[in-house]
Amino acid sequence: MNLEYFFSLFLGGMTRGSIYALIALGYTMVYGIIKLINFAHGEIYMIGAFTALIIGGALSLTSMNPVAIFIIAAIVAIVYSAAYGYTIEKIAYKPLRNAPRLSALISAIGVSIFLQNYVLLSQTSDFLPFPNLLPEFGFLKPVENFLSTTQFLILLSTAVVMILLTILIKFTKMGKAMRATAQDQQMAQLVGINVNRVISMTFIIGSATAALGGVLITTHIGQINFYIGFIAGIKAFVAAVLGGIGSIPGAVLGSFVLGLTESFGTGYISSDYEDAFAFIILILILIFKPSGLLGRKENEKV
Amino acid sequence: MSEVPILEVNDLSMVFGGLRAVDSVSLKINKGEIVALIGPNGAGKTTFFNCVTGVYVPTHGEIKINPPEGKTAILNGLKPNTINEKGLARTFQNIRLFSSMTVLENVMIGRHQCLKSGILSSILRTPKQRKEELKVLEDSYRILEKIGLEEYANDLACNLPYGGQRRLEIARAMATDPFLLLLDEPAAGMNPQETNDLVVLIQRLRKEDNISILLIEHDMSLVMTLSERIYVVDYGKMIAMGSPLEIKNNSQVIKAYLGEDIDA
Amino acid sequence: MINLKKIRKAILTAVWFMFLTFPLMVMKVNTIENTVQWRWINLAYIGISAFIFSLFWEDLLKRRDNIASKDKKKSINNKISRKLENKKIRNISLFVLILIVVLFPFIMSMYQTSIITTALMYVVLGLGLNIVVGFGGLLHLGYAAFYAVGAYTYGLLYYHFGLSFWLCLPLGALFSALFGIILGFPILRLRGDYLAIVTLAFGEITKLVLENWNDFSFGPSGIANIPRPMFFGIKLKLAEVTNFTYFIAIGLTILTIIVIKRLESSKIGRAWEAMREDEIACQSMGIDITKAKLTAFSMGAVWAGIMGVLFAAKTTFINPASFTTWESIVILCVVVIGGMGSIPGVIVGALIFILTPEYLRAFSEYRMLIFGLALVIMMIFRPGGIIPKIRKTHQFKVKEVKE
């Protein structure tokens, strides 16, 4: 077995997994709190990528330092995606909180269609290349065969986001409020938690991480169009369910399992079935663990 | 009493993780009896019901039935629907009606087992299937009449008043033609008038339909008036069994309900 | 109605939306030619529309909540359904309907007839999925796979053995139902959204297999030159065959409605609904939930299979691109928009859902944008669908007891 090939597949899988994780977090957090499959979440990721491209593209026409441009573009993209997430929740989901769950799902699908076409019409249907803003990191030189700068950046930022998120959820007041709301919305309200704020916050955080994913993948792959959100959204959703939807560590684990399966599957078996590996592993895991890897088994009280 | 009990539970245990929710409980019910299972909250009564009706698979023990008509059978490991088919029907403590269906439809679902027509005859609407459907309607309506809910037949189950929902649970269970009815806190949330009506209803059901009844209940006056025998469980263990009078004066039972320190 | 506070809020909303849409609506960057285009006028459009939108939004929401809490008997649906109970009105409207249906292809253009045929196919697909989602409460996101099974049944059986459309119609239904059962088995234990994602996965895998297994399905290039339906062995001209396909679609739609209506009011239909309401109670009432789930999947799949065959015959060309997850989502939208569990709802839902984008072609590029928006607004103001299910009631006279 070629060890170097194995490593490059492994790191490729981890990179994929990181991106999935950044998107899946939003899915799982929203699901945990309002039990909604937020179909438009992939679109938020796409909007993040596009905003970064627009800002980065515009600024790169000036004589600014490319790294500074990248950072500004990333921050603006994250802020904008968060704002989109917040606004969408207020308009399209909040009025449906007491409606049948499927209605909210269809509303989310509507938002998804709307956002895709909004970007298509306001921008373009073509693939746009992302300006190359990042220099190659010197210290990665010895391993550049299987770990590129952007890959390194993706792994690093995912790790940082995970740590920050864990701290937020475990140790802050907002995190406690989120956990309480996820368990029982009515009860949370009774003990004085502002549920509306918690839900808004969840959308903001989830959208921000998705946008970060969008920015990073754009720099990694190098080009985007208005349609990248759909398939990424579905994959991230698969990852979230794989890990046990509603569980944050589950989403991360599921994303890495998914990323590695895809990477090794395409590398060792066949690249034709790239997407199929994700779904096959999903089905296999759910058959044996019906509530995902880390999902809590729902013990219904009879 | 050389009679063969219609339900015989031997040494039943149910363990969840480290918790022995039901700990070697044995229980017998004879034909035509009304037996109560009482105990403080969390004593394992509902878990016992869930084991008997197949919602949980018991960790240990044996559940045996000797139906008045039909063969002796062991219920361990059977699915709830098979157990229901064998003649055990139950109600739920936290009402589980089919809430967006009508009251009548709820009862009609109870008749499911009694219908023989398959998918094809339903699609073709064969004369036999139509006759059967008509009969289900009529039977279900009769059951509603018996339970006293016929005026609500076309209302949604979730729109029934609370007491009505409890009665509908009983009607739905009765529609499956059981020989043993398991009632899980049938009087919970009822006012005294409704509870009195319920006592009359349960006694009537036993007499007219030849069934036996096992009930879990916290309303002691109901338990004492209705039941011939009472089993008491606490912390999953059976602590006493006897006639209502015996149970009333059993020191262990009093201790379980009132605590150690209080001198009853 | 409009006060100062509201105007202030509307201005704030307008500013917020102007901020929100700024990079995407105002800036247009071409990263190939390195140009930036600034479209300031868009900002004004956004501001004005957000302002107006904000003025009415909350009132509309309040009105919706008021209507919801009022007596539902006054709703239009009930009025219509009560009118239809009158035999005379019912017969007349039925007659008019039949007249329109029969004359339609002769009055309208071939293009129109073809669109209506497509819409009718979605009526059947919607009704089929409604069995799984509406009756059984099983969220199914891979329904297009069954549709594909039907289409490929005809495509492949024609290609290899020259089997005719009419023979393939029942075969498509059969294979699709079998496929439904095969899919059903592994996922019996799954619930709710886990079930949804696994059905989605099955749908995607089916598509991927069709795309990549070239020896079997001819890959992405698909199967071409599939014959259109023949009329008692006679090959028809294009205009005639379009009308003929339309009548086949009408016939199949009627068949579907009758069969599903009958299933709904039978033992199995009640079991499906009970399963949707409460699985544990359902089992405790003696219903075998495994059987109920598998029958729901297979009975739902049958219609997709039949429509797949019709689809192949109508378009004469099939490839995997027609059976994506997106297609499954479209069919799900038909069901939810129409009204889950409601047969008339699903029919109206399909007609609106499929015809609206067609007739929105005038707005060509904006139609999907409007469509997405319409979905959201529709769900907010009618979350139960266009025609929510009305439960069947039974009248009983106080009968004399026979015994």
PDB file of N, CA, C and O in Angstrom, chain C residues 264-323:
ATOM      1  N   GLU C 264     -58.424   4.395   1.326  1.00  0.00           N
ATOM      2  CA  GLU C 264     -58.486   5.309   2.458  1.00  0.00           C
ATOM      3  C   GLU C 264     -59.596   4.923   3.433  1.00  0.00           C
ATOM      4  O   GLU C 264     -59.413   4.972   4.643  1.00  0.00           O
ATOM      5  N   SER C 265     -60.737   4.542   2.869  1.00  0.00           N
ATOM      6  CA  SER C 265     -61.853   4.260   3.772  1.00  0.00           C
ATOM      7  C   SER C 265     -61.968   2.770   4.079  1.00  0.00           C
ATOM      8  O   SER C 265     -63.023   2.289   4.415  1.00  0.00           O
ATOM      9  N   SER C 266     -60.845   2.054   3.943  1.00  0.00           N
ATOM     10  CA  SER C 266     -60.902   0.643   4.284  1.00  0.00           C
ATOM     11  C   SER C 266     -60.036   0.392   5.515  1.00  0.00           C
ATOM     12  O   SER C 266     -59.454   1.306   6.079  1.00  0.00           O
ATOM     13  N   LYS C 267     -59.982  -0.860   5.876  1.00  0.00           N
ATOM     14  CA  LYS C 267     -59.188  -1.280   7.024  1.00  0.00           C
ATOM     15  C   LYS C 267     -57.741  -0.785   6.944  1.00  0.00           C
ATOM     16  O   LYS C 267     -57.217  -0.218   7.901  1.00  0.00           O
ATOM     17  N   ILE C 268     -57.132  -0.947   5.772  1.00  0.00           N
ATOM     18  CA  ILE C 268     -55.718  -0.597   5.660  1.00  0.00           C
ATOM     19  C   ILE C 268     -55.507   0.914   5.730  1.00  0.00           C
ATOM     20  O   ILE C 268     -54.554   1.405   6.326  1.00  0.00           O
ATOM     21  N   GLY C 269     -56.468   1.661   5.175  1.00  0.00           N
ATOM     22  CA  GLY C 269     -56.364   3.115   5.242  1.00  0.00           C
ATOM     23  C   GLY C 269     -56.422   3.612   6.679  1.00  0.00           C
ATOM     24  O   GLY C 269     -55.667   4.489   7.078  1.00  0.00           O
ATOM     25  N   ARG C 270     -57.313   3.010   7.446  1.00  0.00           N
ATOM     26  CA  ARG C 270     -57.399   3.399   8.860  1.00  0.00           C
ATOM     27  C   ARG C 270     -56.120   3.027   9.594  1.00  0.00           C
ATOM     28  O   ARG C 270     -55.639   3.768  10.450  1.00  0.00           O
ATOM     29  N   ALA C 271     -55.573   1.862   9.245  1.00  0.00           N
ATOM     30  CA  ALA C 271     -54.330   1.448   9.902  1.00  0.00           C
ATOM     31  C   ALA C 271     -53.208   2.445   9.607  1.00  0.00           C
ATOM     32  O   ALA C 271     -52.447   2.807  10.495  1.00  0.00           O
ATOM     33  N   TRP C 272     -53.127   2.905   8.356  1.00  0.00           N
ATOM     34  CA  TRP C 272     -52.100   3.885   8.007  1.00  0.00           C
ATOM     35  C   TRP C 272     -52.238   5.133   8.854  1.00  0.00           C
ATOM     36  O   TRP C 272     -51.263   5.660   9.373  1.00  0.00           O
ATOM     37  N   GLU C 273     -53.462   5.608   8.949  1.00  0.00           N
ATOM     38  CA  GLU C 273     -53.658   6.859   9.692  1.00  0.00           C
ATOM     39  C   GLU C 273     -53.363   6.675  11.170  1.00  0.00           C
ATOM     40  O   GLU C 273     -52.791   7.548  11.816  1.00  0.00           O
ATOM     41  N   ALA C 274     -53.745   5.515  11.694  1.00  0.00           N
ATOM     42  CA  ALA C 274     -53.474   5.254  13.107  1.00  0.00           C
ATOM     43  C   ALA C 274     -51.968   5.230  13.341  1.00  0.00           C
ATOM     44  O   ALA C 274     -51.475   5.755  14.334  1.00  0.00           O
ATOM     45  N   MET C 275     -51.256   4.659  12.392  1.00  0.00           N
ATOM     46  CA  MET C 275     -49.799   4.591  12.486  1.00  0.00           C
ATOM     47  C   MET C 275     -49.202   6.002  12.504  1.00  0.00           C
ATOM     48  O   MET C 275     -48.271   6.282  13.256  1.00  0.00           O
ATOM     49  N   ARG C 276     -49.771   6.878  11.680  1.00  0.00           N
ATOM     50  CA  ARG C 276     -49.305   8.255  11.655  1.00  0.00           C
ATOM     51  C   ARG C 276     -49.529   8.935  13.007  1.00  0.00           C
ATOM     52  O   ARG C 276     -48.691   9.653  13.512  1.00  0.00           O
ATOM     53  N   GLU C 277     -50.695   8.651  13.592  1.00  0.00           N
ATOM     54  CA  GLU C 277     -51.058   9.343  14.814  1.00  0.00           C
ATOM     55  C   GLU C 277     -50.228   8.884  16.015  1.00  0.00           C
ATOM     56  O   GLU C 277     -49.826   9.689  16.829  1.00  0.00           O
ATOM     57  N   ASP C 278     -50.053   7.585  16.151  1.00  0.00           N
ATOM     58  CA  ASP C 278     -49.374   7.084  17.341  1.00  0.00           C
ATOM     59  C   ASP C 278     -49.004   5.624  17.119  1.00  0.00           C
ATOM     60  O   ASP C 278     -49.857   4.746  17.144  1.00  0.00           O
ATOM     61  N   GLU C 279     -47.698   5.388  16.920  1.00  0.00           N
ATOM     62  CA  GLU C 279     -47.284   4.037  16.568  1.00  0.00           C
ATOM     63  C   GLU C 279     -47.529   3.029  17.684  1.00  0.00           C
ATOM     64  O   GLU C 279     -47.944   1.902  17.434  1.00  0.00           O
ATOM     65  N   ILE C 280     -47.272   3.453  18.905  1.00  0.00           N
ATOM     66  CA  ILE C 280     -47.397   2.489  20.005  1.00  0.00           C
ATOM     67  C   ILE C 280     -48.851   2.135  20.254  1.00  0.00           C
ATOM     68  O   ILE C 280     -49.223   0.953  20.365  1.00  0.00           O
ATOM     69  N   ALA C 281     -49.707   3.146  20.299  1.00  0.00           N
ATOM     70  CA  ALA C 281     -51.126   2.878  20.498  1.00  0.00           C
ATOM     71  C   ALA C 281     -51.648   2.025  19.342  1.00  0.00           C
ATOM     72  O   ALA C 281     -52.459   1.112  19.533  1.00  0.00           O
ATOM     73  N   CYS C 282     -51.150   2.321  18.158  1.00  0.00           N
ATOM     74  CA  CYS C 282     -51.582   1.607  16.965  1.00  0.00           C
ATOM     75  C   CYS C 282     -51.275   0.116  17.091  1.00  0.00           C
ATOM     76  O   CYS C 282     -52.116  -0.740  16.832  1.00  0.00           O
ATOM     77  N   GLN C 283     -50.069  -0.191  17.543  1.00  0.00           N
ATOM     78  CA  GLN C 283     -49.700  -1.595  17.723  1.00  0.00           C
ATOM     79  C   GLN C 283     -50.537  -2.233  18.813  1.00  0.00           C
ATOM     80  O   GLN C 283     -50.956  -3.379  18.701  1.00  0.00           O
ATOM     81  N   SER C 284     -50.769  -1.477  19.875  1.00  0.00           N
ATOM     82  CA  SER C 284     -51.535  -2.043  20.975  1.00  0.00           C
ATOM     83  C   SER C 284     -52.986  -2.297  20.587  1.00  0.00           C
ATOM     84  O   SER C 284     -53.705  -2.986  21.295  1.00  0.00           O
ATOM     85  N   MET C 285     -53.434  -1.709  19.494  1.00  0.00           N
ATOM     86  CA  MET C 285     -54.792  -1.984  19.019  1.00  0.00           C
ATOM     87  C   MET C 285     -54.782  -3.124  18.010  1.00  0.00           C
ATOM     88  O   MET C 285     -55.753  -3.344  17.297  1.00  0.00           O
ATOM     89  N   GLY C 286     -53.674  -3.818  17.923  1.00  0.00           N
ATOM     90  CA  GLY C 286     -53.647  -5.022  17.099  1.00  0.00           C
ATOM     91  C   GLY C 286     -53.217  -4.807  15.668  1.00  0.00           C
ATOM     92  O   GLY C 286     -53.390  -5.686  14.835  1.00  0.00           O
ATOM     93  N   ILE C 287     -52.666  -3.622  15.369  1.00  0.00           N
ATOM     94  CA  ILE C 287     -52.246  -3.402  13.989  1.00  0.00           C
ATOM     95  C   ILE C 287     -50.769  -3.750  13.842  1.00  0.00           C
ATOM     96  O   ILE C 287     -49.938  -3.298  14.630  1.00  0.00           O
ATOM     97  N   ASP C 288     -50.472  -4.568  12.850  1.00  0.00           N
ATOM     98  CA  ASP C 288     -49.094  -4.952  12.581  1.00  0.00           C
ATOM     99  C   ASP C 288     -48.430  -3.801  11.832  1.00  0.00           C
ATOM    100  O   ASP C 288     -48.701  -3.547  10.669  1.00  0.00           O
ATOM    101  N   ILE C 289     -47.562  -3.103  12.533  1.00  0.00           N
ATOM    102  CA  ILE C 289     -47.027  -1.863  11.994  1.00  0.00           C
ATOM    103  C   ILE C 289     -46.062  -2.131  10.836  1.00  0.00           C
ATOM    104  O   ILE C 289     -45.975  -1.351   9.891  1.00  0.00           O
ATOM    105  N   THR C 290     -45.379  -3.268  10.901  1.00  0.00           N
ATOM    106  CA  THR C 290     -44.496  -3.646   9.800  1.00  0.00           C
ATOM    107  C   THR C 290     -45.289  -3.752   8.513  1.00  0.00           C
ATOM    108  O   THR C 290     -44.919  -3.213   7.477  1.00  0.00           O
ATOM    109  N   LYS C 291     -46.403  -4.452   8.622  1.00  0.00           N
ATOM    110  CA  LYS C 291     -47.241  -4.647   7.450  1.00  0.00           C
ATOM    111  C   LYS C 291     -47.801  -3.302   6.966  1.00  0.00           C
ATOM    112  O   LYS C 291     -47.806  -3.018   5.768  1.00  0.00           O
ATOM    113  N   ALA C 292     -48.238  -2.506   7.912  1.00  0.00           N
ATOM    114  CA  ALA C 292     -48.818  -1.216   7.535  1.00  0.00           C
ATOM    115  C   ALA C 292     -47.787  -0.348   6.822  1.00  0.00           C
ATOM    116  O   ALA C 292     -48.090   0.280   5.807  1.00  0.00           O
ATOM    117  N   LYS C 293     -46.545  -0.343   7.320  1.00  0.00           N
ATOM    118  CA  LYS C 293     -45.518   0.477   6.696  1.00  0.00           C
ATOM    119  C   LYS C 293     -45.196  -0.036   5.298  1.00  0.00           C
ATOM    120  O   LYS C 293     -45.111   0.737   4.350  1.00  0.00           O
ATOM    121  N   LEU C 294     -45.013  -1.357   5.203  1.00  0.00           N
ATOM    122  CA  LEU C 294     -44.643  -1.907   3.900  1.00  0.00           C
ATOM    123  C   LEU C 294     -45.755  -1.705   2.881  1.00  0.00           C
ATOM    124  O   LEU C 294     -45.484  -1.381   1.723  1.00  0.00           O
ATOM    125  N   THR C 295     -47.000  -1.879   3.306  1.00  0.00           N
ATOM    126  CA  THR C 295     -48.076  -1.654   2.337  1.00  0.00           C
ATOM    127  C   THR C 295     -48.127  -0.184   1.942  1.00  0.00           C
ATOM    128  O   THR C 295     -48.385   0.135   0.784  1.00  0.00           O
ATOM    129  N   ALA C 296     -47.883   0.703   2.898  1.00  0.00           N
ATOM    130  CA  ALA C 296     -47.906   2.130   2.542  1.00  0.00           C
ATOM    131  C   ALA C 296     -46.829   2.423   1.502  1.00  0.00           C
ATOM    132  O   ALA C 296     -47.088   3.084   0.496  1.00  0.00           O
ATOM    133  N   PHE C 297     -45.631   1.891   1.727  1.00  0.00           N
ATOM    134  CA  PHE C 297     -44.550   2.127   0.766  1.00  0.00           C
ATOM    135  C   PHE C 297     -44.886   1.539  -0.599  1.00  0.00           C
ATOM    136  O   PHE C 297     -44.709   2.188  -1.624  1.00  0.00           O
ATOM    137  N   SER C 298     -45.378   0.297  -0.592  1.00  0.00           N
ATOM    138  CA  SER C 298     -45.588  -0.330  -1.896  1.00  0.00           C
ATOM    139  C   SER C 298     -46.807   0.254  -2.604  1.00  0.00           C
ATOM    140  O   SER C 298     -46.768   0.512  -3.802  1.00  0.00           O
ATOM    141  N   MET C 299     -47.886   0.526  -1.852  1.00  0.00           N
ATOM    142  CA  MET C 299     -49.067   1.110  -2.489  1.00  0.00           C
ATOM    143  C   MET C 299     -48.754   2.516  -3.006  1.00  0.00           C
ATOM    144  O   MET C 299     -49.327   2.966  -3.991  1.00  0.00           O
ATOM    145  N   GLY C 300     -47.877   3.217  -2.316  1.00  0.00           N
ATOM    146  CA  GLY C 300     -47.473   4.531  -2.795  1.00  0.00           C
ATOM    147  C   GLY C 300     -46.609   4.408  -4.046  1.00  0.00           C
ATOM    148  O   GLY C 300     -46.742   5.169  -4.997  1.00  0.00           O
ATOM    149  N   ALA C 301     -45.739   3.393  -4.041  1.00  0.00           N
ATOM    150  CA  ALA C 301     -44.794   3.224  -5.148  1.00  0.00           C
ATOM    151  C   ALA C 301     -45.498   2.847  -6.439  1.00  0.00           C
ATOM    152  O   ALA C 301     -45.072   3.238  -7.526  1.00  0.00           O
ATOM    153  N   VAL C 302     -46.579   2.080  -6.328  1.00  0.00           N
ATOM    154  CA  VAL C 302     -47.309   1.619  -7.510  1.00  0.00           C
ATOM    155  C   VAL C 302     -47.591   2.775  -8.472  1.00  0.00           C
ATOM    156  O   VAL C 302     -47.320   2.689  -9.665  1.00  0.00           O
ATOM    157  N   TRP C 303     -48.069   3.880  -7.925  1.00  0.00           N
ATOM    158  CA  TRP C 303     -48.486   4.994  -8.787  1.00  0.00           C
ATOM    159  C   TRP C 303     -47.305   5.661  -9.448  1.00  0.00           C
ATOM    160  O   TRP C 303     -47.373   6.075 -10.603  1.00  0.00           O
ATOM    161  N   ALA C 304     -46.209   5.742  -8.702  1.00  0.00           N
ATOM    162  CA  ALA C 304     -45.004   6.314  -9.299  1.00  0.00           C
ATOM    163  C   ALA C 304     -44.535   5.424 -10.441  1.00  0.00           C
ATOM    164  O   ALA C 304     -44.107   5.915 -11.486  1.00  0.00           O
ATOM    165  N   GLY C 305     -44.643   4.107 -10.239  1.00  0.00           N
ATOM    166  CA  GLY C 305     -44.235   3.176 -11.289  1.00  0.00           C
ATOM    167  C   GLY C 305     -45.058   3.365 -12.542  1.00  0.00           C
ATOM    168  O   GLY C 305     -44.529   3.468 -13.662  1.00  0.00           O
ATOM    169  N   ILE C 306     -46.370   3.451 -12.365  1.00  0.00           N
ATOM    170  CA  ILE C 306     -47.252   3.631 -13.522  1.00  0.00           C
ATOM    171  C   ILE C 306     -46.941   4.942 -14.232  1.00  0.00           C
ATOM    172  O   ILE C 306     -46.831   5.002 -15.460  1.00  0.00           O
ATOM    173  N   MET C 307     -46.751   5.986 -13.434  1.00  0.00           N
ATOM    174  CA  MET C 307     -46.477   7.276 -14.052  1.00  0.00           C
ATOM    175  C   MET C 307     -45.111   7.284 -14.736  1.00  0.00           C
ATOM    176  O   MET C 307     -44.913   7.977 -15.734  1.00  0.00           O
ATOM    177  N   GLY C 308     -44.186   6.507 -14.189  1.00  0.00           N
ATOM    178  CA  GLY C 308     -42.877   6.400 -14.833  1.00  0.00           C
ATOM    179  C   GLY C 308     -43.017   5.845 -16.237  1.00  0.00           C
ATOM    180  O   GLY C 308     -42.427   6.357 -17.195  1.00  0.00           O
ATOM    181  N   VAL C 309     -43.834   4.808 -16.369  1.00  0.00           N
ATOM    182  CA  VAL C 309     -44.059   4.219 -17.690  1.00  0.00           C
ATOM    183  C   VAL C 309     -44.679   5.259 -18.617  1.00  0.00           C
ATOM    184  O   VAL C 309     -44.233   5.452 -19.757  1.00  0.00           O
ATOM    185  N   LEU C 310     -45.670   5.978 -18.087  1.00  0.00           N
ATOM    186  CA  LEU C 310     -46.322   6.983 -18.919  1.00  0.00           C
ATOM    187  C   LEU C 310     -45.341   8.094 -19.307  1.00  0.00           C
ATOM    188  O   LEU C 310     -45.347   8.571 -20.444  1.00  0.00           O
ATOM    189  N   PHE C 311     -44.503   8.460 -18.353  1.00  0.00           N
ATOM    190  CA  PHE C 311     -43.517   9.505 -18.610  1.00  0.00           C
ATOM    191  C   PHE C 311     -42.580   9.094 -19.753  1.00  0.00           C
ATOM    192  O   PHE C 311     -42.340   9.866 -20.687  1.00  0.00           O
ATOM    193  N   ALA C 312     -42.105   7.842 -19.665  1.00  0.00           N
ATOM    194  CA  ALA C 312     -41.208   7.360 -20.712  1.00  0.00           C
ATOM    195  C   ALA C 312     -41.911   7.383 -22.062  1.00  0.00           C
ATOM    196  O   ALA C 312     -41.331   7.771 -23.079  1.00  0.00           O
ATOM    197  N   ALA C 313     -43.179   7.001 -22.063  1.00  0.00           N
ATOM    198  CA  ALA C 313     -43.918   6.949 -23.317  1.00  0.00           C
ATOM    199  C   ALA C 313     -44.203   8.351 -23.844  1.00  0.00           C
ATOM    200  O   ALA C 313     -44.221   8.585 -25.042  1.00  0.00           O
ATOM    201  N   LYS C 314     -44.405   9.282 -22.917  1.00  0.00           N
ATOM    202  CA  LYS C 314     -44.757  10.631 -23.347  1.00  0.00           C
ATOM    203  C   LYS C 314     -43.548  11.358 -23.924  1.00  0.00           C
ATOM    204  O   LYS C 314     -43.646  12.013 -24.951  1.00  0.00           O
ATOM    205  N   THR C 315     -42.399  11.230 -23.227  1.00  0.00           N
ATOM    206  CA  THR C 315     -41.234  11.992 -23.669  1.00  0.00           C
ATOM    207  C   THR C 315     -40.382  11.218 -24.671  1.00  0.00           C
ATOM    208  O   THR C 315     -39.517  11.801 -25.304  1.00  0.00           O
ATOM    209  N   THR C 316     -40.599   9.916 -24.762  1.00  0.00           N
ATOM    210  CA  THR C 316     -39.857   8.989 -25.628  1.00  0.00           C
ATOM    211  C   THR C 316     -38.369   8.920 -25.302  1.00  0.00           C
ATOM    212  O   THR C 316     -37.616   8.262 -25.977  1.00  0.00           O
ATOM    213  N   PHE C 317     -37.958   9.624 -24.281  1.00  0.00           N
ATOM    214  CA  PHE C 317     -36.548   9.602 -23.910  1.00  0.00           C
ATOM    215  C   PHE C 317     -36.433   9.690 -22.393  1.00  0.00           C
ATOM    216  O   PHE C 317     -37.094  10.516 -21.775  1.00  0.00           O
ATOM    217  N   ILE C 318     -35.630   8.806 -21.820  1.00  0.00           N
ATOM    218  CA  ILE C 318     -35.422   8.906 -20.377  1.00  0.00           C
ATOM    219  C   ILE C 318     -33.942   8.882 -20.074  1.00  0.00           C
ATOM    220  O   ILE C 318     -33.174   8.202 -20.747  1.00  0.00           O
ATOM    221  N   ASN C 319     -33.556   9.651 -19.054  1.00  0.00           N
ATOM    222  CA  ASN C 319     -32.210   9.510 -18.501  1.00  0.00           C
ATOM    223  C   ASN C 319     -32.264   9.858 -17.021  1.00  0.00           C
ATOM    224  O   ASN C 319     -33.272  10.382 -16.537  1.00  0.00           O
ATOM    225  N   PRO C 320     -31.193   9.543 -16.286  1.00  0.00           N
ATOM    226  CA  PRO C 320     -31.267   9.691 -14.829  1.00  0.00           C
ATOM    227  C   PRO C 320     -31.566  11.121 -14.380  1.00  0.00           C
ATOM    228  O   PRO C 320     -32.061  11.334 -13.282  1.00  0.00           O
ATOM    229  N   ALA C 321     -31.269  12.098 -15.211  1.00  0.00           N
ATOM    230  CA  ALA C 321     -31.443  13.488 -14.800  1.00  0.00           C
ATOM    231  C   ALA C 321     -32.894  13.842 -14.478  1.00  0.00           C
ATOM    232  O   ALA C 321     -33.166  14.826 -13.804  1.00  0.00           O
ATOM    233  N   SER C 322     -33.834  13.008 -14.969  1.00  0.00           N
ATOM    234  CA  SER C 322     -35.243  13.308 -14.684  1.00  0.00           C
ATOM    235  C   SER C 322     -35.673  12.838 -13.299  1.00  0.00           C
ATOM    236  O   SER C 322     -36.789  13.105 -12.886  1.00  0.00           O
ATOM    237  N   PHE C 323     -34.810  12.092 -12.624  1.00  0.00           N
ATOM    238  CA  PHE C 323     -35.272  11.458 -11.379  1.00  0.00           C
ATOM    239  C   PHE C 323     -34.397  11.840 -10.195  1.00  0.00           C
ATOM    240  O   PHE C 323     -33.949  11.009  -9.431  1.00  0.00           O
TER     241      PHE C 323
END
